[in-house]
Coordinates of C-alpha atoms in Angstrom, one line a residue:
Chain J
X1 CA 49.1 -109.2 -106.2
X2 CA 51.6 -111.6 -104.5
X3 CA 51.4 -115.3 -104.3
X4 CA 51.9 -117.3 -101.0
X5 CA 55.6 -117.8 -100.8
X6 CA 55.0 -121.7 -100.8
X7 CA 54.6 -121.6 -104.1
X8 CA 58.1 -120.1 -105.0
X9 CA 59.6 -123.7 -104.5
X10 CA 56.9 -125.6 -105.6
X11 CA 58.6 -127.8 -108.2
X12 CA 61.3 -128.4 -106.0
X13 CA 58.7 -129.2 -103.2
X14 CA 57.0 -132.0 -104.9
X15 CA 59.7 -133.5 -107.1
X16 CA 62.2 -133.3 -104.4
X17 CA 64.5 -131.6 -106.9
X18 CA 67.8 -130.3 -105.7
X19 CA 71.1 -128.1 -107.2
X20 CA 74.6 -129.1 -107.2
X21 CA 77.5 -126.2 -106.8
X22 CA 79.5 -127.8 -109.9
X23 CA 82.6 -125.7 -107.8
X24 CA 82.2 -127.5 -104.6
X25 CA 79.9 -130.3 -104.2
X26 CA 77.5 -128.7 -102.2
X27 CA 73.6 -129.3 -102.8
X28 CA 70.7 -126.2 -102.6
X29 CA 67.1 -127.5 -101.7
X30 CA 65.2 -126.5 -102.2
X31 CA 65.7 -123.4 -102.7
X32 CA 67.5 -122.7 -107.1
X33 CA 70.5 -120.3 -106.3
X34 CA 73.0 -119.1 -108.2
X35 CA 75.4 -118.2 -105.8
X36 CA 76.9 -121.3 -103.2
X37 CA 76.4 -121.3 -99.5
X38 CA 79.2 -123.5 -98.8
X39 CA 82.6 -121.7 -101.3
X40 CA 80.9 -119.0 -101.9
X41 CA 80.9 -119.1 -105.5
X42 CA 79.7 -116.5 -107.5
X43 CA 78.2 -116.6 -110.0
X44 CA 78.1 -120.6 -109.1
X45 CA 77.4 -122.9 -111.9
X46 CA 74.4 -125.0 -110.7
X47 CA 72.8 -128.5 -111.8
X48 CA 69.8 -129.7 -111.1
X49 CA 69.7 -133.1 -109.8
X50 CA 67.1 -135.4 -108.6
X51 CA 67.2 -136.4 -104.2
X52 CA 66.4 -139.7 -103.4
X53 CA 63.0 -140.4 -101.4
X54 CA 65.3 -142.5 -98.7
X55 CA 67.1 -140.5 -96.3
X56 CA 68.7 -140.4 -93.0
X57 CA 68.0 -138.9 -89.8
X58 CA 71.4 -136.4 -88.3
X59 CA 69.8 -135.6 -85.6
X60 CA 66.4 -135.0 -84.1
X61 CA 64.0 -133.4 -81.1
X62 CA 60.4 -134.3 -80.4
X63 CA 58.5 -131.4 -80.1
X64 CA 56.1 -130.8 -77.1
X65 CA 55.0 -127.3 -77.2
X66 CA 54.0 -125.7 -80.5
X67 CA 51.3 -123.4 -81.7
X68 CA 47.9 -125.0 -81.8
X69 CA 47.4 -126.1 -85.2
X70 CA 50.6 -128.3 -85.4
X71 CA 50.3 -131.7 -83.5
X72 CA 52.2 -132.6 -80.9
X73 CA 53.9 -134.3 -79.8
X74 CA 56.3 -133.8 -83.1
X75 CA 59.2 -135.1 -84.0
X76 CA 61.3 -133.3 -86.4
X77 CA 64.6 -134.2 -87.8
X78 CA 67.9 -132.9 -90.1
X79 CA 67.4 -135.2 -92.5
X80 CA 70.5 -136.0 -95.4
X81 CA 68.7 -136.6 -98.7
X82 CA 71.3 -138.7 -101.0
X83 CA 71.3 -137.7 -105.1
X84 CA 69.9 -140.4 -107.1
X85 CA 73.3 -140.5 -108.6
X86 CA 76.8 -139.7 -107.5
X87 CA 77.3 -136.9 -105.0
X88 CA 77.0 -135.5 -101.7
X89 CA 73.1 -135.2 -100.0
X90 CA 71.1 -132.1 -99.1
X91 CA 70.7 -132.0 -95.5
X92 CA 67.2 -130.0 -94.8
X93 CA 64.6 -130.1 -92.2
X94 CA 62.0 -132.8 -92.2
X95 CA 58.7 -133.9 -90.1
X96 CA 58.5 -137.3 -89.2
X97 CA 55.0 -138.9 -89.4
X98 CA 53.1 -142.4 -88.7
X99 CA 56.5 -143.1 -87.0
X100 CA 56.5 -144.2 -83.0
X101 CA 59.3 -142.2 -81.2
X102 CA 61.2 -145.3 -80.2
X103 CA 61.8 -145.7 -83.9
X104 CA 63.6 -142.7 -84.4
X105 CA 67.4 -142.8 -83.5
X106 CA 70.7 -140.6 -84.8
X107 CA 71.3 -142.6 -88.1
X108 CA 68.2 -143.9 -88.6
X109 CA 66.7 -144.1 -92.4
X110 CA 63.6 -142.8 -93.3
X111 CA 61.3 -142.6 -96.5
X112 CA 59.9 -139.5 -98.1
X113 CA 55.8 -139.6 -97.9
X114 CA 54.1 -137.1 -99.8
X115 CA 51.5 -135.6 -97.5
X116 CA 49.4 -132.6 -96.4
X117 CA 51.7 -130.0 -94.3
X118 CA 49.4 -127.8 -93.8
X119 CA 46.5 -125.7 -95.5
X120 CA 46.1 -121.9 -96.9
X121 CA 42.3 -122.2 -95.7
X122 CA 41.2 -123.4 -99.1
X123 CA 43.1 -126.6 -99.8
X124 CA 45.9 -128.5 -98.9
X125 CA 49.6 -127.8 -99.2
X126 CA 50.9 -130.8 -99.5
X127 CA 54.9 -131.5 -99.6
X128 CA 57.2 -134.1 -98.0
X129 CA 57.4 -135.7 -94.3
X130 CA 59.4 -138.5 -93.6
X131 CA 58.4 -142.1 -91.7
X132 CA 60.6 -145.2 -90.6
X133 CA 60.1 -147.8 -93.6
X134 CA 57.3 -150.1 -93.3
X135 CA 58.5 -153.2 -94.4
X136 CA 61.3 -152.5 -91.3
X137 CA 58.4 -151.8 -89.1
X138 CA 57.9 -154.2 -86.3
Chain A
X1 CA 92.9 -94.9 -84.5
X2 CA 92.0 -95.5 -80.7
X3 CA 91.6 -98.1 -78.7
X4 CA 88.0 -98.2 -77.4
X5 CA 87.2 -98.1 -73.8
X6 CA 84.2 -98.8 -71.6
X7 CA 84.1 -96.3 -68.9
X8 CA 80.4 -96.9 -67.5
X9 CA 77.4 -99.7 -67.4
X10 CA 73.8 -99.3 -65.8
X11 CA 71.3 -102.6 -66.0
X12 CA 67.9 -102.4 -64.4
X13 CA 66.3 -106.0 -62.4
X14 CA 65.6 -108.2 -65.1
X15 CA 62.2 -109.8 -64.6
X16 CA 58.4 -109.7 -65.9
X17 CA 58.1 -106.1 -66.0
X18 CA 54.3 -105.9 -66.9
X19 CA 54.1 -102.6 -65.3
X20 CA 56.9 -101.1 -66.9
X21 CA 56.7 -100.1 -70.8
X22 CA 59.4 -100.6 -73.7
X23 CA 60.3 -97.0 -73.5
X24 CA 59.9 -97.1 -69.6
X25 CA 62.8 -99.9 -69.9
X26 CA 64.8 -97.7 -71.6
X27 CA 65.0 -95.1 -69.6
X28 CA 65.4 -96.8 -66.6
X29 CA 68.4 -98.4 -68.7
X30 CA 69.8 -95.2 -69.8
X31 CA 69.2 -93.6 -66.3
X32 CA 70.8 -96.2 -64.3
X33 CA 74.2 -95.4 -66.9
X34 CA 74.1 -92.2 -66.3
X35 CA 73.7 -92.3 -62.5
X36 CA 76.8 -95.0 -62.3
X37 CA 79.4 -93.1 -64.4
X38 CA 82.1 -92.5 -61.7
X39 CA 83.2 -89.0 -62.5
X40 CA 79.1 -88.7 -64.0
X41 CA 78.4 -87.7 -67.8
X42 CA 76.9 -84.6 -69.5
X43 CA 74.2 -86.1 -71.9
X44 CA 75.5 -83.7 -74.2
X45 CA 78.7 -85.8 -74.2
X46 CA 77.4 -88.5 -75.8
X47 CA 78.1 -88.0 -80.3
X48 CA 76.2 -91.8 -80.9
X49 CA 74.3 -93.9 -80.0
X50 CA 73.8 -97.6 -81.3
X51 CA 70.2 -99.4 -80.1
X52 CA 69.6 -103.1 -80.0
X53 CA 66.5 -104.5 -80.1
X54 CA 64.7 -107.8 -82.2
X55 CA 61.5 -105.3 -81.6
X56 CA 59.6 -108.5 -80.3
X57 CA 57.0 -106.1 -79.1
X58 CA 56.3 -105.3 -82.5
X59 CA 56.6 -101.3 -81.6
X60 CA 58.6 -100.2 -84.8
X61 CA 61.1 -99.7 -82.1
X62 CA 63.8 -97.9 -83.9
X63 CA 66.5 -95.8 -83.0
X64 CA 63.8 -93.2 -82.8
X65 CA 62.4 -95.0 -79.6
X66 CA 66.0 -94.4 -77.6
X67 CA 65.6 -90.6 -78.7
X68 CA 62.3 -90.5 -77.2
X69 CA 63.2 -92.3 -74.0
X70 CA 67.0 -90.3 -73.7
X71 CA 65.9 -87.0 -75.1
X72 CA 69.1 -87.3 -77.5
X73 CA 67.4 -85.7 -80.7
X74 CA 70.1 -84.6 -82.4
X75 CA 72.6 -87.3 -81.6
X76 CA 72.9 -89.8 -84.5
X77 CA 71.1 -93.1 -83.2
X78 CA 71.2 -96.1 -84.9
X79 CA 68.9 -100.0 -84.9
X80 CA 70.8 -102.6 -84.8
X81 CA 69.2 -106.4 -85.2
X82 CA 70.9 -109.6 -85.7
X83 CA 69.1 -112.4 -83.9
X84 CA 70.4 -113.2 -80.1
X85 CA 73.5 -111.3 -81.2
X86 CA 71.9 -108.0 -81.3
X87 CA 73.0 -106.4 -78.2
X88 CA 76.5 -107.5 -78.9
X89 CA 76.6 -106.6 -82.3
X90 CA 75.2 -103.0 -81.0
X91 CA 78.0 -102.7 -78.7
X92 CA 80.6 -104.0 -81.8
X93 CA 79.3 -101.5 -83.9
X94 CA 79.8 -98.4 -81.0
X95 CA 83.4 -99.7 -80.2
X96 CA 84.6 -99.5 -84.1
X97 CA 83.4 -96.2 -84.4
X98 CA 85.1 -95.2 -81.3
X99 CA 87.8 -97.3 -82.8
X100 CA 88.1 -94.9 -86.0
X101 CA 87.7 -91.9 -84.6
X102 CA 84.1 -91.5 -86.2
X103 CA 82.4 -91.1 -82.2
X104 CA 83.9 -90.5 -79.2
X105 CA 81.5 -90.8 -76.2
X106 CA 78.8 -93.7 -77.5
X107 CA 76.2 -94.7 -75.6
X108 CA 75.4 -98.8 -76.5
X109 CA 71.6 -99.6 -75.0
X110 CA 69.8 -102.8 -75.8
X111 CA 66.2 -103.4 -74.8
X112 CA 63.5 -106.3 -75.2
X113 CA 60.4 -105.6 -73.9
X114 CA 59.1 -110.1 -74.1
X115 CA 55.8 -110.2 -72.5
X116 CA 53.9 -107.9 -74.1
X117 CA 53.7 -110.3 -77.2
X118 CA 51.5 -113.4 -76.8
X119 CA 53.4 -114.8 -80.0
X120 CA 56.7 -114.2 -79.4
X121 CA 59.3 -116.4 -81.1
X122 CA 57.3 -120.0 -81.3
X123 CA 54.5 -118.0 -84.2
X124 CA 57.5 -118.5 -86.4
X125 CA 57.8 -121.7 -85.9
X126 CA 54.7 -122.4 -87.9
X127 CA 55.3 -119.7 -91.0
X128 CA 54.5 -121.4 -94.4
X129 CA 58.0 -122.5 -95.1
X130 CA 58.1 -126.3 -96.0
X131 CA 61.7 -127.1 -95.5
X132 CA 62.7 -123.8 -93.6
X133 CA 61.9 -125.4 -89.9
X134 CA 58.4 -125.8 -90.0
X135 CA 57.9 -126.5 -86.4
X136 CA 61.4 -126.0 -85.7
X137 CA 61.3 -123.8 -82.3
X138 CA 64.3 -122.5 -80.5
X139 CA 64.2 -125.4 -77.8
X140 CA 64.1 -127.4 -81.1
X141 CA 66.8 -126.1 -82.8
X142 CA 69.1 -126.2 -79.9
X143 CA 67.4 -129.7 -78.8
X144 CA 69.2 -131.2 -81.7
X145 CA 72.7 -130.2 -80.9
X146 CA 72.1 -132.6 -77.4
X147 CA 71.2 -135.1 -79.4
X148 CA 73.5 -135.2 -81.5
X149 CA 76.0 -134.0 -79.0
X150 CA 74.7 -137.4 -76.5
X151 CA 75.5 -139.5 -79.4
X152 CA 78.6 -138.5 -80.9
X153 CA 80.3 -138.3 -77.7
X154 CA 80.2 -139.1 -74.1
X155 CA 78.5 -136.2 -73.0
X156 CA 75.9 -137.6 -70.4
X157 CA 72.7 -135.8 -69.2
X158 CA 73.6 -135.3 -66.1
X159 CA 76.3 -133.0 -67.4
X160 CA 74.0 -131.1 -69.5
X161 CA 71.6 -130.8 -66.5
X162 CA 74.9 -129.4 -64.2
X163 CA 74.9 -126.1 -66.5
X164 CA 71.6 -125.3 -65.4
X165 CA 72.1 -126.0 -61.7
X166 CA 75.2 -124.1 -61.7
X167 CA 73.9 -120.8 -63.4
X168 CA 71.2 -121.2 -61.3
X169 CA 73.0 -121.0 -58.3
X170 CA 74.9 -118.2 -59.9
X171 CA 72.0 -116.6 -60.5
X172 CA 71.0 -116.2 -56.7
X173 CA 73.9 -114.4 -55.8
X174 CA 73.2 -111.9 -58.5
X175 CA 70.9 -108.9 -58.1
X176 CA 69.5 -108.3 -61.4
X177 CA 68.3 -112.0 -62.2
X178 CA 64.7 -112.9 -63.0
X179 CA 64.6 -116.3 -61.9
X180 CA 66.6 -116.2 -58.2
X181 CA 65.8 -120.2 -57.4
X182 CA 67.9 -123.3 -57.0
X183 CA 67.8 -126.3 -58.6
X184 CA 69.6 -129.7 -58.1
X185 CA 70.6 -132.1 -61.6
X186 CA 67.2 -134.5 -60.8
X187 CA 64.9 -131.3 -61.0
X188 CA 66.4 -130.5 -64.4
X189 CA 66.2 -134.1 -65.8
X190 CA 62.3 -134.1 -63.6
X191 CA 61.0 -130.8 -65.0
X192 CA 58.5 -131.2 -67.9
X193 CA 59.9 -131.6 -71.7
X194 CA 60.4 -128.9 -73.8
X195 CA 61.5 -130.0 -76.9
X196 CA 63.2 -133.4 -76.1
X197 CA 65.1 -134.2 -75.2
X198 CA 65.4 -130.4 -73.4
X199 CA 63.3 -130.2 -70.6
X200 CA 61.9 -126.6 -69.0
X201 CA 65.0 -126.2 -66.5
X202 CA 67.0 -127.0 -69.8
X203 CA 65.3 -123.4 -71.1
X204 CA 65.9 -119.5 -70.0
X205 CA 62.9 -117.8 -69.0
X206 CA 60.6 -115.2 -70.8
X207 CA 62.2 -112.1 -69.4
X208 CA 61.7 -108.3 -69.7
X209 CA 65.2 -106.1 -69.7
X210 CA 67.7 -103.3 -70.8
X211 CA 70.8 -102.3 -70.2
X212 CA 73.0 -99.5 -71.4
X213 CA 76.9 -99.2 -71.7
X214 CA 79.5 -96.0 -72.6
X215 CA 82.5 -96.4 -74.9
X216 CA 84.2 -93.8 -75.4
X217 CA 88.2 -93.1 -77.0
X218 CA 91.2 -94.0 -75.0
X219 CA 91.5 -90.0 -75.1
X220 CA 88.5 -89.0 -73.5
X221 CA 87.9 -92.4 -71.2
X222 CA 89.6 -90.9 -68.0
X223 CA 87.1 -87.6 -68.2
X224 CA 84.5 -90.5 -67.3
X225 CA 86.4 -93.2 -65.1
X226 CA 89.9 -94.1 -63.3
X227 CA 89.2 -97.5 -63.9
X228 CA 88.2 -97.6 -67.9
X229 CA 88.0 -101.4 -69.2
X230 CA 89.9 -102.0 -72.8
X231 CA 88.2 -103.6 -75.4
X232 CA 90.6 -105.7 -76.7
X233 CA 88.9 -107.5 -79.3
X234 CA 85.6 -107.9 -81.5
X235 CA 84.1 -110.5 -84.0
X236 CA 80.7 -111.5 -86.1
X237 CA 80.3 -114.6 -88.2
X238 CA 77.6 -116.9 -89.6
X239 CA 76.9 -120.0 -90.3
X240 CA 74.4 -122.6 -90.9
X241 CA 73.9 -126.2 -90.7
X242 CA 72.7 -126.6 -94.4
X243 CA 76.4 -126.1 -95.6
X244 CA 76.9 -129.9 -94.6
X245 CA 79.7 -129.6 -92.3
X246 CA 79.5 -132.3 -89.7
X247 CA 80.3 -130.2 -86.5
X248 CA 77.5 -128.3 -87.6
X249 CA 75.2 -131.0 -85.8
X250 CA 76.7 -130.8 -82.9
X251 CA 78.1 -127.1 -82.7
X252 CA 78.3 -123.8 -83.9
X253 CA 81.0 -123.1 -86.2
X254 CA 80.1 -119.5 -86.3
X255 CA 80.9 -119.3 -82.8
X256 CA 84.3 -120.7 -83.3
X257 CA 85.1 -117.9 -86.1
X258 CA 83.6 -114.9 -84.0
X259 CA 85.9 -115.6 -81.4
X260 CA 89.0 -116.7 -83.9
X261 CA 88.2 -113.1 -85.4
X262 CA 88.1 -111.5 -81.4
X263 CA 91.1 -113.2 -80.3
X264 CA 93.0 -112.3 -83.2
X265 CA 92.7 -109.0 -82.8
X266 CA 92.9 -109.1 -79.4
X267 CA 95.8 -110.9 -79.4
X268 CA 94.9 -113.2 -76.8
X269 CA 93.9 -116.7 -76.6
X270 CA 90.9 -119.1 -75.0
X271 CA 93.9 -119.7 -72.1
X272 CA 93.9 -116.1 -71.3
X273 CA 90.2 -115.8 -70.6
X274 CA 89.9 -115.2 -67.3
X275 CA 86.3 -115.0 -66.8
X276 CA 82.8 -115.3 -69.7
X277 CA 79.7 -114.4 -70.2
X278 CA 78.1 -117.0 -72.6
X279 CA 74.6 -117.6 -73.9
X280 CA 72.9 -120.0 -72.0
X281 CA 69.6 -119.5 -73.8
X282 CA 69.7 -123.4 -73.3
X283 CA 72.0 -125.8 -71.1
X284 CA 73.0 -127.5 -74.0
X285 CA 74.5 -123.8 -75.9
X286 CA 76.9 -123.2 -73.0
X287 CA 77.9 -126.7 -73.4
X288 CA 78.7 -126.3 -76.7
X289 CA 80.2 -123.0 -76.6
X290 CA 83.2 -124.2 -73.8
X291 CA 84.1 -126.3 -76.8
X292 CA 83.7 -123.4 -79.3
X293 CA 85.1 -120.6 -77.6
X294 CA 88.5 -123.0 -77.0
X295 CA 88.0 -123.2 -73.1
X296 CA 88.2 -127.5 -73.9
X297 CA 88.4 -129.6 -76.8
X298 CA 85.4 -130.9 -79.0
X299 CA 83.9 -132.7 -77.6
X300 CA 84.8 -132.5 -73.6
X301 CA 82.4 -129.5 -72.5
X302 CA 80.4 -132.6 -70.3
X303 CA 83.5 -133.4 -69.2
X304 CA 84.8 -129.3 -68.5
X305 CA 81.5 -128.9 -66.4
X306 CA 81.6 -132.3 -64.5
X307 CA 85.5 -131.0 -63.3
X308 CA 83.9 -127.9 -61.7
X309 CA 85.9 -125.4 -64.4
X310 CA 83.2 -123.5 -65.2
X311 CA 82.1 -122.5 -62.1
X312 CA 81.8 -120.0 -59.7
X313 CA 85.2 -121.1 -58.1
X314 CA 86.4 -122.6 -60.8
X315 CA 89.8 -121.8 -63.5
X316 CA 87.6 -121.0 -66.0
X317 CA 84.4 -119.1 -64.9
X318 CA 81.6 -118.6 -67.0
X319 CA 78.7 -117.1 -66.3
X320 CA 78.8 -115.6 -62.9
X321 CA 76.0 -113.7 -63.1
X322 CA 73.7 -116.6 -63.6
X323 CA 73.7 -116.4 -67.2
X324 CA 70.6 -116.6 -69.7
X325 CA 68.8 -119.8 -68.4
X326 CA 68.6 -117.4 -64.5
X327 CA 68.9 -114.0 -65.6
X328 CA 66.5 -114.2 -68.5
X329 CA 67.0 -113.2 -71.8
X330 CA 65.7 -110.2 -73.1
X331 CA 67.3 -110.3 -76.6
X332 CA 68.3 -106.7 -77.8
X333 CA 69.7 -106.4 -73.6
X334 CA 71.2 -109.9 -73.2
X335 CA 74.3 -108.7 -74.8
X336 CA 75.0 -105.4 -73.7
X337 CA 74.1 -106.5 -69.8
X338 CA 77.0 -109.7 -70.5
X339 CA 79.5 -106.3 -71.0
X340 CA 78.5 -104.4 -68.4
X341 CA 78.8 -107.9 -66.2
X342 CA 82.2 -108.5 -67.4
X343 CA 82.8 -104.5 -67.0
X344 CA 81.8 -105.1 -63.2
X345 CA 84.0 -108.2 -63.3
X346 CA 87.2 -106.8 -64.5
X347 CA 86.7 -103.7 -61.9
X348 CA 86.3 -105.9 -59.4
X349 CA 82.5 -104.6 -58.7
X350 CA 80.5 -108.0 -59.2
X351 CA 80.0 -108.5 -55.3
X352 CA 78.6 -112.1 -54.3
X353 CA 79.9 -113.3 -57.6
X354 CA 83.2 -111.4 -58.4
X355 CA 86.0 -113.9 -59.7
X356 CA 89.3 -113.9 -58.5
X357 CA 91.0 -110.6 -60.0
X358 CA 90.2 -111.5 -63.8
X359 CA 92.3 -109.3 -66.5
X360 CA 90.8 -110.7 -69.3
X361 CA 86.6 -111.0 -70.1
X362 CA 85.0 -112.6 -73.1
X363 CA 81.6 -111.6 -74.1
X364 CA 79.6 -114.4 -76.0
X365 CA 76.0 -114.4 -78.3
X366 CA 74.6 -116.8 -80.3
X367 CA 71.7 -116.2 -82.4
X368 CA 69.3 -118.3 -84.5
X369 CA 68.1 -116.3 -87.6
X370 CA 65.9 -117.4 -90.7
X371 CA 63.5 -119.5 -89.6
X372 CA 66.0 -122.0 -87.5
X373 CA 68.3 -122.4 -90.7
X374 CA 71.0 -119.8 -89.8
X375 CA 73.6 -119.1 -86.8
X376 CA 74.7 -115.7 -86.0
X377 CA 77.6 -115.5 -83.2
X378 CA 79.3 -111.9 -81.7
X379 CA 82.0 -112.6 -79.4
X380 CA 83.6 -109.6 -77.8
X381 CA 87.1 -109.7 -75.6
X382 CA 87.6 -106.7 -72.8
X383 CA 90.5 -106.3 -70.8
X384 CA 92.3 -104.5 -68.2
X385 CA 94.4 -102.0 -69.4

């Protein structure tokens, strides 16, 4: 019997937990590889390392038409993650949420809110979205 | 080693085909090649075959299905897939095996058959993948390159919007388009958002299609045609966004290394190019891809539209025959029908929308692969020989 696939990056998921390509720089998340996407190093020499919860927005769309059970309208963003310490981000999709569109800009930072993305019919799955920070709210 | 030749296209109307069936399209695919051979082929000819198709349809359609709908049982037939570069990749894979001696009459046919699934593409949008685009549609995934693309440089939205008018105007003059309408810039920037900030004329239609090519040796091309079109050149590459380059946001760098690969081997360059057929699944792609192909620098492909170069009666044009966003895009067909356009083109058979004696033809796919994360691009160079 197989497990829902969510559950193969869980840790990584809740913890936002990423790995470093000790070769290159580059940053995995969230999925734990040993090989790098960005040199190609192989077998690469990966280290965990810990994402920050404030990120910023590369670029973005606002979603209109989507299948029923996701809300709409819905912004979504490439979002770069920085490491808690020294190093380059992980750049990754993100949902934005309890953010008003005019907010959301190229460059603008957001905040990692841990919240339900969706559910398997029993419970929640909960992982992260991202919202403009509000103490910078109007 | 040969040089491959195309010595034959056929392409059926492209359009909502409800009463026509995946194998029906086929056929009429395969049939309208076989019918449009100048000096005709002998089915028997054919030593190959290469299939493309995403299978939207969900019919196991593999290279099985072209046997069925051909009657070429014992002629080795073979699926290929990779995203919206599956009909060019198809057509790659035919012309290296031409290339190494391997097959020397081979029969390239793609095929989507796009309405007869009410899911289609945007079902996986919503797979349970938390950071693997969730929600991240094509129109999305494309949507963000504009606007990133409107911010990083002066690229306006007018000049977005002026792709879409011009392949639709294209599209008019050419027979096999779905969509055969005109539209002015304000209908574009009027007509309902997409995915913002993409709006529906920003988008190619939902579109039914097939078309089918011959490649044969440089040997054998002359049994088939006096007119056989080279192929001069051929690449594949990959990329995504999560590698963290920056022109990742606003590009596609696997674009720019398919068509290094093509023009490499072709030796030729983006100043050569005398006419392309680029996909437009989205206004903002063929924007994009003037910069990536080399027709402009980064950055100026607002600015390469606004001067007219990309039109009909332009230096540079691209996408005569109306091009994704009018012709529709039926994914496994979209490629192999851009050869056989650029086929007509260099033969100087494309009627309302034949460019000025062209020698050289680039072929162009991008495709968007695992769940919006990954970038596949085929780019394909023919010439006169």
């Amino acid at each position: 019997m197989s497990g829902p696939r969510y559950e193969r990056t869980r840790r990584q998921d809740q913890h936002l937990i990423g790995f470093e390509c000790q070769a290159c720089g580059w940053v995995s998340f969230p999925e734990e590889k040993r090989t790098c996407k960005r040199c190609g190093d192989a077998p690469a020499e990966m280290t965990e390392v810990q994402l920050q919860e404030r990120g910023e927005i590369q670029t973005f769309v606002v979603q209109q038409y989507l299948p029923d059970d996701i809300e709409t309208p819905q912004p979504v963003a490439i979002v770069d993650l920085p490491q808690a310490g020294e190093g380059e981000p992980a750049r990754a999709y993100g949902l934005l949420t309890e953010t008003d569109l005019e907010e959301i800009d190229v460059g603008t930072e957001v905040v990692a809110r841990f919240r339900e993305l969706f559910s398997d019919g029993e419970r929640p799955i909960n992982s992260f979205k991202f919202s403009v920070p509000r103490e910078e709210k109007a | 080693m040969t040089d491959p030749h195309v010595v034959g296209a056929g392409m059926i109307d492209f359009g909502e085909l409800y009463e026509q069936s995946f194998d029906d399209l086929l056929e009429s695919a395969y049939l309208s090649l076989i019918e449009n051979v100048d000096k005709g082929v002998d089915p028997s000819d054919i030593d190959a075959a290469w299939y493309g198709t995403i299978d939207i349809a969900n019919e196991g359609s593999s290279g099985s299905a072209v046997a069925h709908a051909t009657g070429l049982f014992e002629t080795p037939i073979t699926r290929v897939e990779n995203a919206c570069a599956t009909g060019s990749d198809a057509f790659r894979n035919a012309a290296q095996a031409v290339k190494a001696g391997d097959a020397e009459v081979a029969l390239v046919i793609g095929a989507e058959k796009m309405t007869d699934s009410t899911e289609g593409l945007i079902a996986s949008a919503a797979l349970e993948r938390l950071w693997r685009g969730r929600g991240v549609t094509m129109p999305a995934y494309f949507g963000m390159r504009a606007t990133r693309h409107l911010e990083e440089y002066e690229t306006t939205r007018e000049q977005i919007a002026e792709i879409s008018v011009k392949n639709h105007e294209n599209g008019t003059k050419y027979p096999h388009a779905h969509q055969q309408f005109e539209c002015s810039v304000e209908d574009v920037k009027e007509s309902p958002t997409v995915s913002y900030p993409l709006n529906l004329y920003d988008c190619c239609p939902v579109t039914d299609g097939a078309s089918a090519v011959l490649v044969t040796s440089e040997d054998r091309a002359r049994e088939f045609t006096d007119d056989p079109i080279r192929v001069a050149g051929y690449g594949l590459a990959s990329d995504t966004f999560q590698r963290g380059a920056p022109e990742a946001l606003t590009n596609f760098p696997a674009t720019r290394q398919a068509s290094s690969q093509a023009y490499e081997r072709a030796g030729l360059g983006p100043e050569d190019v005398d006419v392309a057929e680029v996909h437009d699944c989205f206004s903002i792609t063929e924007l994009i891809t003037y910069e990536d192909l080399g027709f402009c620098e980064e950055g100026k492909g607002g600015q390469f539209v606004e001067e007219g170069r990309p039109h009909l009666d332009g230096d540079k044009p691209v996408n005569p025959s109306g091009g994704l966003l009018s012709k529709g895009h039926p994914i496994g067909a979209t490629g192999v029908a851009q050869i056989a356009e650029i086929f007509e083109q260099l033969r100087g058979e494309a009627g309302a929308v034949q460019v000025d004696e062209p020698e050289v033809g680039l072929q162009h796919n991008i495709g968007i692969g695992r769940n919006a994360t990954g970038a596949v691009s085929c780019v394909n160079v023919l010439e006169r020989p």
